[in-house]
Short mmCIF file of C-alpha atoms in Angstrom, two decimals:
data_model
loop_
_atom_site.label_atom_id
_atom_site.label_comp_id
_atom_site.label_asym_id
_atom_site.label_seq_id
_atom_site.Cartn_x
_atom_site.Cartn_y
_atom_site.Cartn_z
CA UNK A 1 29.45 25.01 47.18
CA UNK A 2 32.94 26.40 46.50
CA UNK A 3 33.76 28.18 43.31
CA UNK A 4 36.03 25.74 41.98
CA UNK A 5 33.62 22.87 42.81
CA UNK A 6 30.37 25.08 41.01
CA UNK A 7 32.82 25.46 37.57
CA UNK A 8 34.21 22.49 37.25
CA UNK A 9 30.28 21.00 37.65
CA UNK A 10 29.13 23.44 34.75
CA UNK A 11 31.91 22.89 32.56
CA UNK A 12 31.45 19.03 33.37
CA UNK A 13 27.95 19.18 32.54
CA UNK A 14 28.22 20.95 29.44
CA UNK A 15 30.30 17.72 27.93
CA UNK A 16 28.11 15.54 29.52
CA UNK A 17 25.33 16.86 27.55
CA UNK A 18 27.12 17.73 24.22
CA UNK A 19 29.16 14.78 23.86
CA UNK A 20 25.89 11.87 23.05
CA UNK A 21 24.40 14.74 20.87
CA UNK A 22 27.25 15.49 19.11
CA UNK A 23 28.03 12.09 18.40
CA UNK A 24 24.77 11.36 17.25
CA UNK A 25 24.94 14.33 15.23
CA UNK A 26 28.50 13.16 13.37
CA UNK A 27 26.98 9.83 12.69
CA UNK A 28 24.09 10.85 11.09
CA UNK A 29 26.28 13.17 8.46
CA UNK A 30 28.85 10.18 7.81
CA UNK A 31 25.61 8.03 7.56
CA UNK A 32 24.06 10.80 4.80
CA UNK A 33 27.45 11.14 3.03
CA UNK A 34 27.92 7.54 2.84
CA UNK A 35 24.54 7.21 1.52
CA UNK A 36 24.80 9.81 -1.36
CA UNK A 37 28.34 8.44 -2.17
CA UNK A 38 27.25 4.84 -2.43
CA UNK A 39 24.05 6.13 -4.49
CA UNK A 40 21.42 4.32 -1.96
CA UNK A 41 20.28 8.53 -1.32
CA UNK A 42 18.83 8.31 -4.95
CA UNK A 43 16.49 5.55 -3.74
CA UNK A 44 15.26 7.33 -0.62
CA UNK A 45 14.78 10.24 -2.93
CA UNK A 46 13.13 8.94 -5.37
CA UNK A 47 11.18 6.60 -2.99
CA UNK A 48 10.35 10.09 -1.18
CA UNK A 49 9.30 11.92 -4.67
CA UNK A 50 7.38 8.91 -6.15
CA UNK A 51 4.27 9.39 -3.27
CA UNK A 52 4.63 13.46 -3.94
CA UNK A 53 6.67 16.00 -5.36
CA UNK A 54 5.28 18.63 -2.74
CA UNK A 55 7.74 20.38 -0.44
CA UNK A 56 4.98 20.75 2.21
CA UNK A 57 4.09 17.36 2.35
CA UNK A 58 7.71 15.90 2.27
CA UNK A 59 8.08 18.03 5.48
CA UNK A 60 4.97 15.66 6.67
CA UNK A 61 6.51 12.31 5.66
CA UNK A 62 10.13 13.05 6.66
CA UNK A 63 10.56 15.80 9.51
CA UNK A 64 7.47 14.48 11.56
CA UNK A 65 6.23 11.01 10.61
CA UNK A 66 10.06 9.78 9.85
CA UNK A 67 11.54 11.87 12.65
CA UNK A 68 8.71 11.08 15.23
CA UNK A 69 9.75 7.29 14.75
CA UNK A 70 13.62 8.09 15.49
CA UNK A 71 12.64 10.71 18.26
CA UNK A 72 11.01 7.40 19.82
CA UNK A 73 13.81 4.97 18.85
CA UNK A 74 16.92 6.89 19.79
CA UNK A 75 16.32 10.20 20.82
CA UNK A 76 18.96 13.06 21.96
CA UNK A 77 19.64 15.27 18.47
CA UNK A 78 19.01 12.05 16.05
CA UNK A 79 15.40 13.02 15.02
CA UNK A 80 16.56 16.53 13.53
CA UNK A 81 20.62 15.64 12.64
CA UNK A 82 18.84 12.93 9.90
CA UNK A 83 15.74 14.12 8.75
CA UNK A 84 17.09 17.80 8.35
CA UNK A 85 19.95 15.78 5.92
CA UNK A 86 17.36 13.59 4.19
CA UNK A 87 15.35 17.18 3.69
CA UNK A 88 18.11 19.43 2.14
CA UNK A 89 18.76 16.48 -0.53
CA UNK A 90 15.48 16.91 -1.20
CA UNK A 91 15.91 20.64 -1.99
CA UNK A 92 15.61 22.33 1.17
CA UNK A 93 18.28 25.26 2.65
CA UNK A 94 19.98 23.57 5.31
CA UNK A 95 19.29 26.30 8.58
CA UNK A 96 15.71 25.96 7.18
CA UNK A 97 15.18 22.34 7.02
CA UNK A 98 16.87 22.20 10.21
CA UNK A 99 14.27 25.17 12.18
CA UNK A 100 11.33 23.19 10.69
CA UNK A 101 12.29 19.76 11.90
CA UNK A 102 13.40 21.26 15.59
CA UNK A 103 9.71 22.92 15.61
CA UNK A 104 8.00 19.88 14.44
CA UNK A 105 10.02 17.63 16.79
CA UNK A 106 7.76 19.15 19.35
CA UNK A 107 4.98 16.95 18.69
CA UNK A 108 6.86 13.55 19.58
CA UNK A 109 9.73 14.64 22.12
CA UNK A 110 7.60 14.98 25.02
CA UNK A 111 7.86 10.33 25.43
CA UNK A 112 11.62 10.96 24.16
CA UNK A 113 13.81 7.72 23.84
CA UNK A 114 12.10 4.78 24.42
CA UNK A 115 9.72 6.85 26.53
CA UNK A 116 12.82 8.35 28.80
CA UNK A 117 11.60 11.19 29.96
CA UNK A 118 8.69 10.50 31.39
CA UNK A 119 10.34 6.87 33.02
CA UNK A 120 12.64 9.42 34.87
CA UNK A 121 10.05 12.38 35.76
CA UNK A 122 8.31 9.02 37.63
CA UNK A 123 11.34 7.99 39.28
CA UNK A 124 12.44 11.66 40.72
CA UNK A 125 8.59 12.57 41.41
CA UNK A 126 7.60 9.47 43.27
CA UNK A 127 4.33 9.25 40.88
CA UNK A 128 3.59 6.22 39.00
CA UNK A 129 5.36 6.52 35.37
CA UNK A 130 2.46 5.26 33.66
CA UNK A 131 -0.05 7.71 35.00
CA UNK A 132 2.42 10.46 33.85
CA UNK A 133 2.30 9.05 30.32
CA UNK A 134 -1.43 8.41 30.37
CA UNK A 135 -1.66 12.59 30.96
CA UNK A 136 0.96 13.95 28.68
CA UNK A 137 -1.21 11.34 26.06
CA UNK A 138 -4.17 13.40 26.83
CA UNK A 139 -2.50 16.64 25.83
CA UNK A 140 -0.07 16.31 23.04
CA UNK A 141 -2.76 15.41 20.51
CA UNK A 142 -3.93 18.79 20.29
CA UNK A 143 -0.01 20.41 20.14
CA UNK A 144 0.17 17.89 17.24
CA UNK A 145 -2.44 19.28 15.16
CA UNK A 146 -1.26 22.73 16.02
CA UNK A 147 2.10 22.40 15.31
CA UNK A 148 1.73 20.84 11.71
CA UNK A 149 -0.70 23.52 10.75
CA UNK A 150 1.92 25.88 12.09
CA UNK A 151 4.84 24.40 9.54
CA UNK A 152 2.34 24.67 6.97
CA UNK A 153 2.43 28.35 7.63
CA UNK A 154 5.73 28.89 8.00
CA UNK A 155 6.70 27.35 4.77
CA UNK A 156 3.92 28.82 2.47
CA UNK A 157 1.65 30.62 4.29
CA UNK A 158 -2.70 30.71 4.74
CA UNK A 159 -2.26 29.62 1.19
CA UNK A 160 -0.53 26.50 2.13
CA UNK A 161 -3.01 25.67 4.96
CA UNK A 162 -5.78 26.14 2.93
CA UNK A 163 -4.27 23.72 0.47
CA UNK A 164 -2.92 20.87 2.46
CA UNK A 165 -4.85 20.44 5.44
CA UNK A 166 -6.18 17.64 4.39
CA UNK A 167 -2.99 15.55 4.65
CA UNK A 168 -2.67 17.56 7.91
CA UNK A 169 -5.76 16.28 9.46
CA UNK A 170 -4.97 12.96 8.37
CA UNK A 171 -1.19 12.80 9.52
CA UNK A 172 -2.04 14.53 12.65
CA UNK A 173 -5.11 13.11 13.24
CA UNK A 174 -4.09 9.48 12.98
CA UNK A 175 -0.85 10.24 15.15
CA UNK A 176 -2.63 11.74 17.55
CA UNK A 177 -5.19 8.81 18.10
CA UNK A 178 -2.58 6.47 18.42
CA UNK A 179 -0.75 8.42 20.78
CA UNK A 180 -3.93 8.88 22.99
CA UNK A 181 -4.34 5.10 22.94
CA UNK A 182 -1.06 4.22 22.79
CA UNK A 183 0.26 5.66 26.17
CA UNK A 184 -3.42 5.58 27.51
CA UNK A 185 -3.55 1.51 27.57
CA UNK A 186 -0.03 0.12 26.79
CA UNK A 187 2.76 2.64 28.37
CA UNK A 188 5.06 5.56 28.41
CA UNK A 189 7.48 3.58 26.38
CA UNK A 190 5.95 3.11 22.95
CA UNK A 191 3.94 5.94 21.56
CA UNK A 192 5.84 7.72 19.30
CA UNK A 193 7.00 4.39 17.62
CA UNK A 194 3.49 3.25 17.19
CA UNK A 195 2.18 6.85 16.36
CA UNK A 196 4.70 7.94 14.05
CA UNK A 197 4.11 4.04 12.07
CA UNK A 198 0.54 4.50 12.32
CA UNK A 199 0.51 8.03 11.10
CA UNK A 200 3.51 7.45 8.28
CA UNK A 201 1.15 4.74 6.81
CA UNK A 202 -1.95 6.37 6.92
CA UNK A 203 -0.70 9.39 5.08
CA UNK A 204 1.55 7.44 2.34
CA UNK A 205 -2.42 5.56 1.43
CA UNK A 206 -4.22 8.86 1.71
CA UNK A 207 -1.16 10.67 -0.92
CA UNK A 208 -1.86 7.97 -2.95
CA UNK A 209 -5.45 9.28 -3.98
CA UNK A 210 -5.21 12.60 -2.92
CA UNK A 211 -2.55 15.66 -3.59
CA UNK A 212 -2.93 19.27 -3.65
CA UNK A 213 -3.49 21.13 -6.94
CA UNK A 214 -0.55 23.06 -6.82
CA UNK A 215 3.17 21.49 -6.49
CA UNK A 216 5.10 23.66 -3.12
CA UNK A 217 8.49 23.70 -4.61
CA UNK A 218 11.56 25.86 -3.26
CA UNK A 219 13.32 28.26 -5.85
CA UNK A 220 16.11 29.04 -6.18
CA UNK A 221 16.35 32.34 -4.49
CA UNK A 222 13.16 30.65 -1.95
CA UNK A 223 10.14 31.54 -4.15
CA UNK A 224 7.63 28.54 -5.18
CA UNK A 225 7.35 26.87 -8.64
CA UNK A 226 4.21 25.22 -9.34
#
């Protein structure tokens, strides 16, 4: 391929790819400043804070129940652009809120969009889309599990694994049971809307008789009060 032909491919498909993300990106901050403008923020915060106070287990509700749900219903940089914004008005650095939702993303962006990825990796392989699902379903329970345990750590340490892993195993469990059944029996396309529903719901009833005995929050200079 001549020079000339190998740039202007590069530099074509470096728009290609940031153009959707950074429009997605610029809609989700209008859509958070209109939000806390118009005072309808307050109610999503408060909504948030009314099931628990905990920094840990917002992470749970909003970076991977909340942003499993978008990572199935839109896709691209959505997920992390809104739920890193719904996080920082809930107290957290931006950069931070932002690494924890990219690492916790992992659990849901294998089925993507609408279950994109895989829909593709069936057309360009020749093997049946479905089956592909059916094996990545297999697998990503046990990342899921993993990877929450591993945000627990990151934020407060053994300490906070030791202390919340029972709203782990529940969040994680329950999303990664409906995953498994999910692209097992009905299809590549679905999962991480059904998993993310199933798993948001079964840790909001769980909160609501259980929470840890000691309140995660950030300080001001990133120590805990409790």
């Amino acid at each position: 391929m001549p020079v000339a032909n190998a740039l202007a491919s590069v530099v074509y498909g470096f728009f290609y790819g940031l153009w959707p993300i950074a429009w997605i990106i610029i809609a989700a901050v209008f859509v958070y400043k209109i939000s806390v403008k118009t005072g309808q923020f307050d109610i999503i915060r408060s909504s948030i804070l009314s099931i628990t106070p905990d920094q840990r287990l917002q992470m749970l509700i909003v970076g991977f129940c909340f942003g499993a749900f978008l990572e199935g219903a839109a896709g691209f940089g959505a997920p992390v652009a809104i739920t890193a914004a719904l996080l920082v008005g809930l107290g957290f650095k931006p950069l931070y809120a932002a690494g924890l939702c990219l690492i916790v993303n992992t659990a849901p962006v294998a089925f993507g969009a609408m279950g994109i990825p895989i829909l593709v990796a069936g057309q360009v392989t020749g093997i049946d889309s479905f089956e592909i699902g059916q094996m990545v379903g297999r697998q990503l329970p046990f990342m899921t599990i993993i990877v929450l345990f591993w945000i627990m750590a990151i934020m407060d340490g053994w300490r906070g694994i030791k202390e919340t892993w029972p709203a782990v195993v529940v969040a994680g469990g329950s999303f990664a049971i409906a995953q498994y059944l999910s692209s097992n029996f009905i299809g590549p396309e679905l999962p991480d809307i059904i998993s993310s529903l199933v798993s948001l719901l079964c840790l909001t009833l769980f909160l609501k008789r259980w929470q840890p005995v000691r309140v995660f929050r950030f300080g001001d200079f990133g120590g805990v009060t409790g």
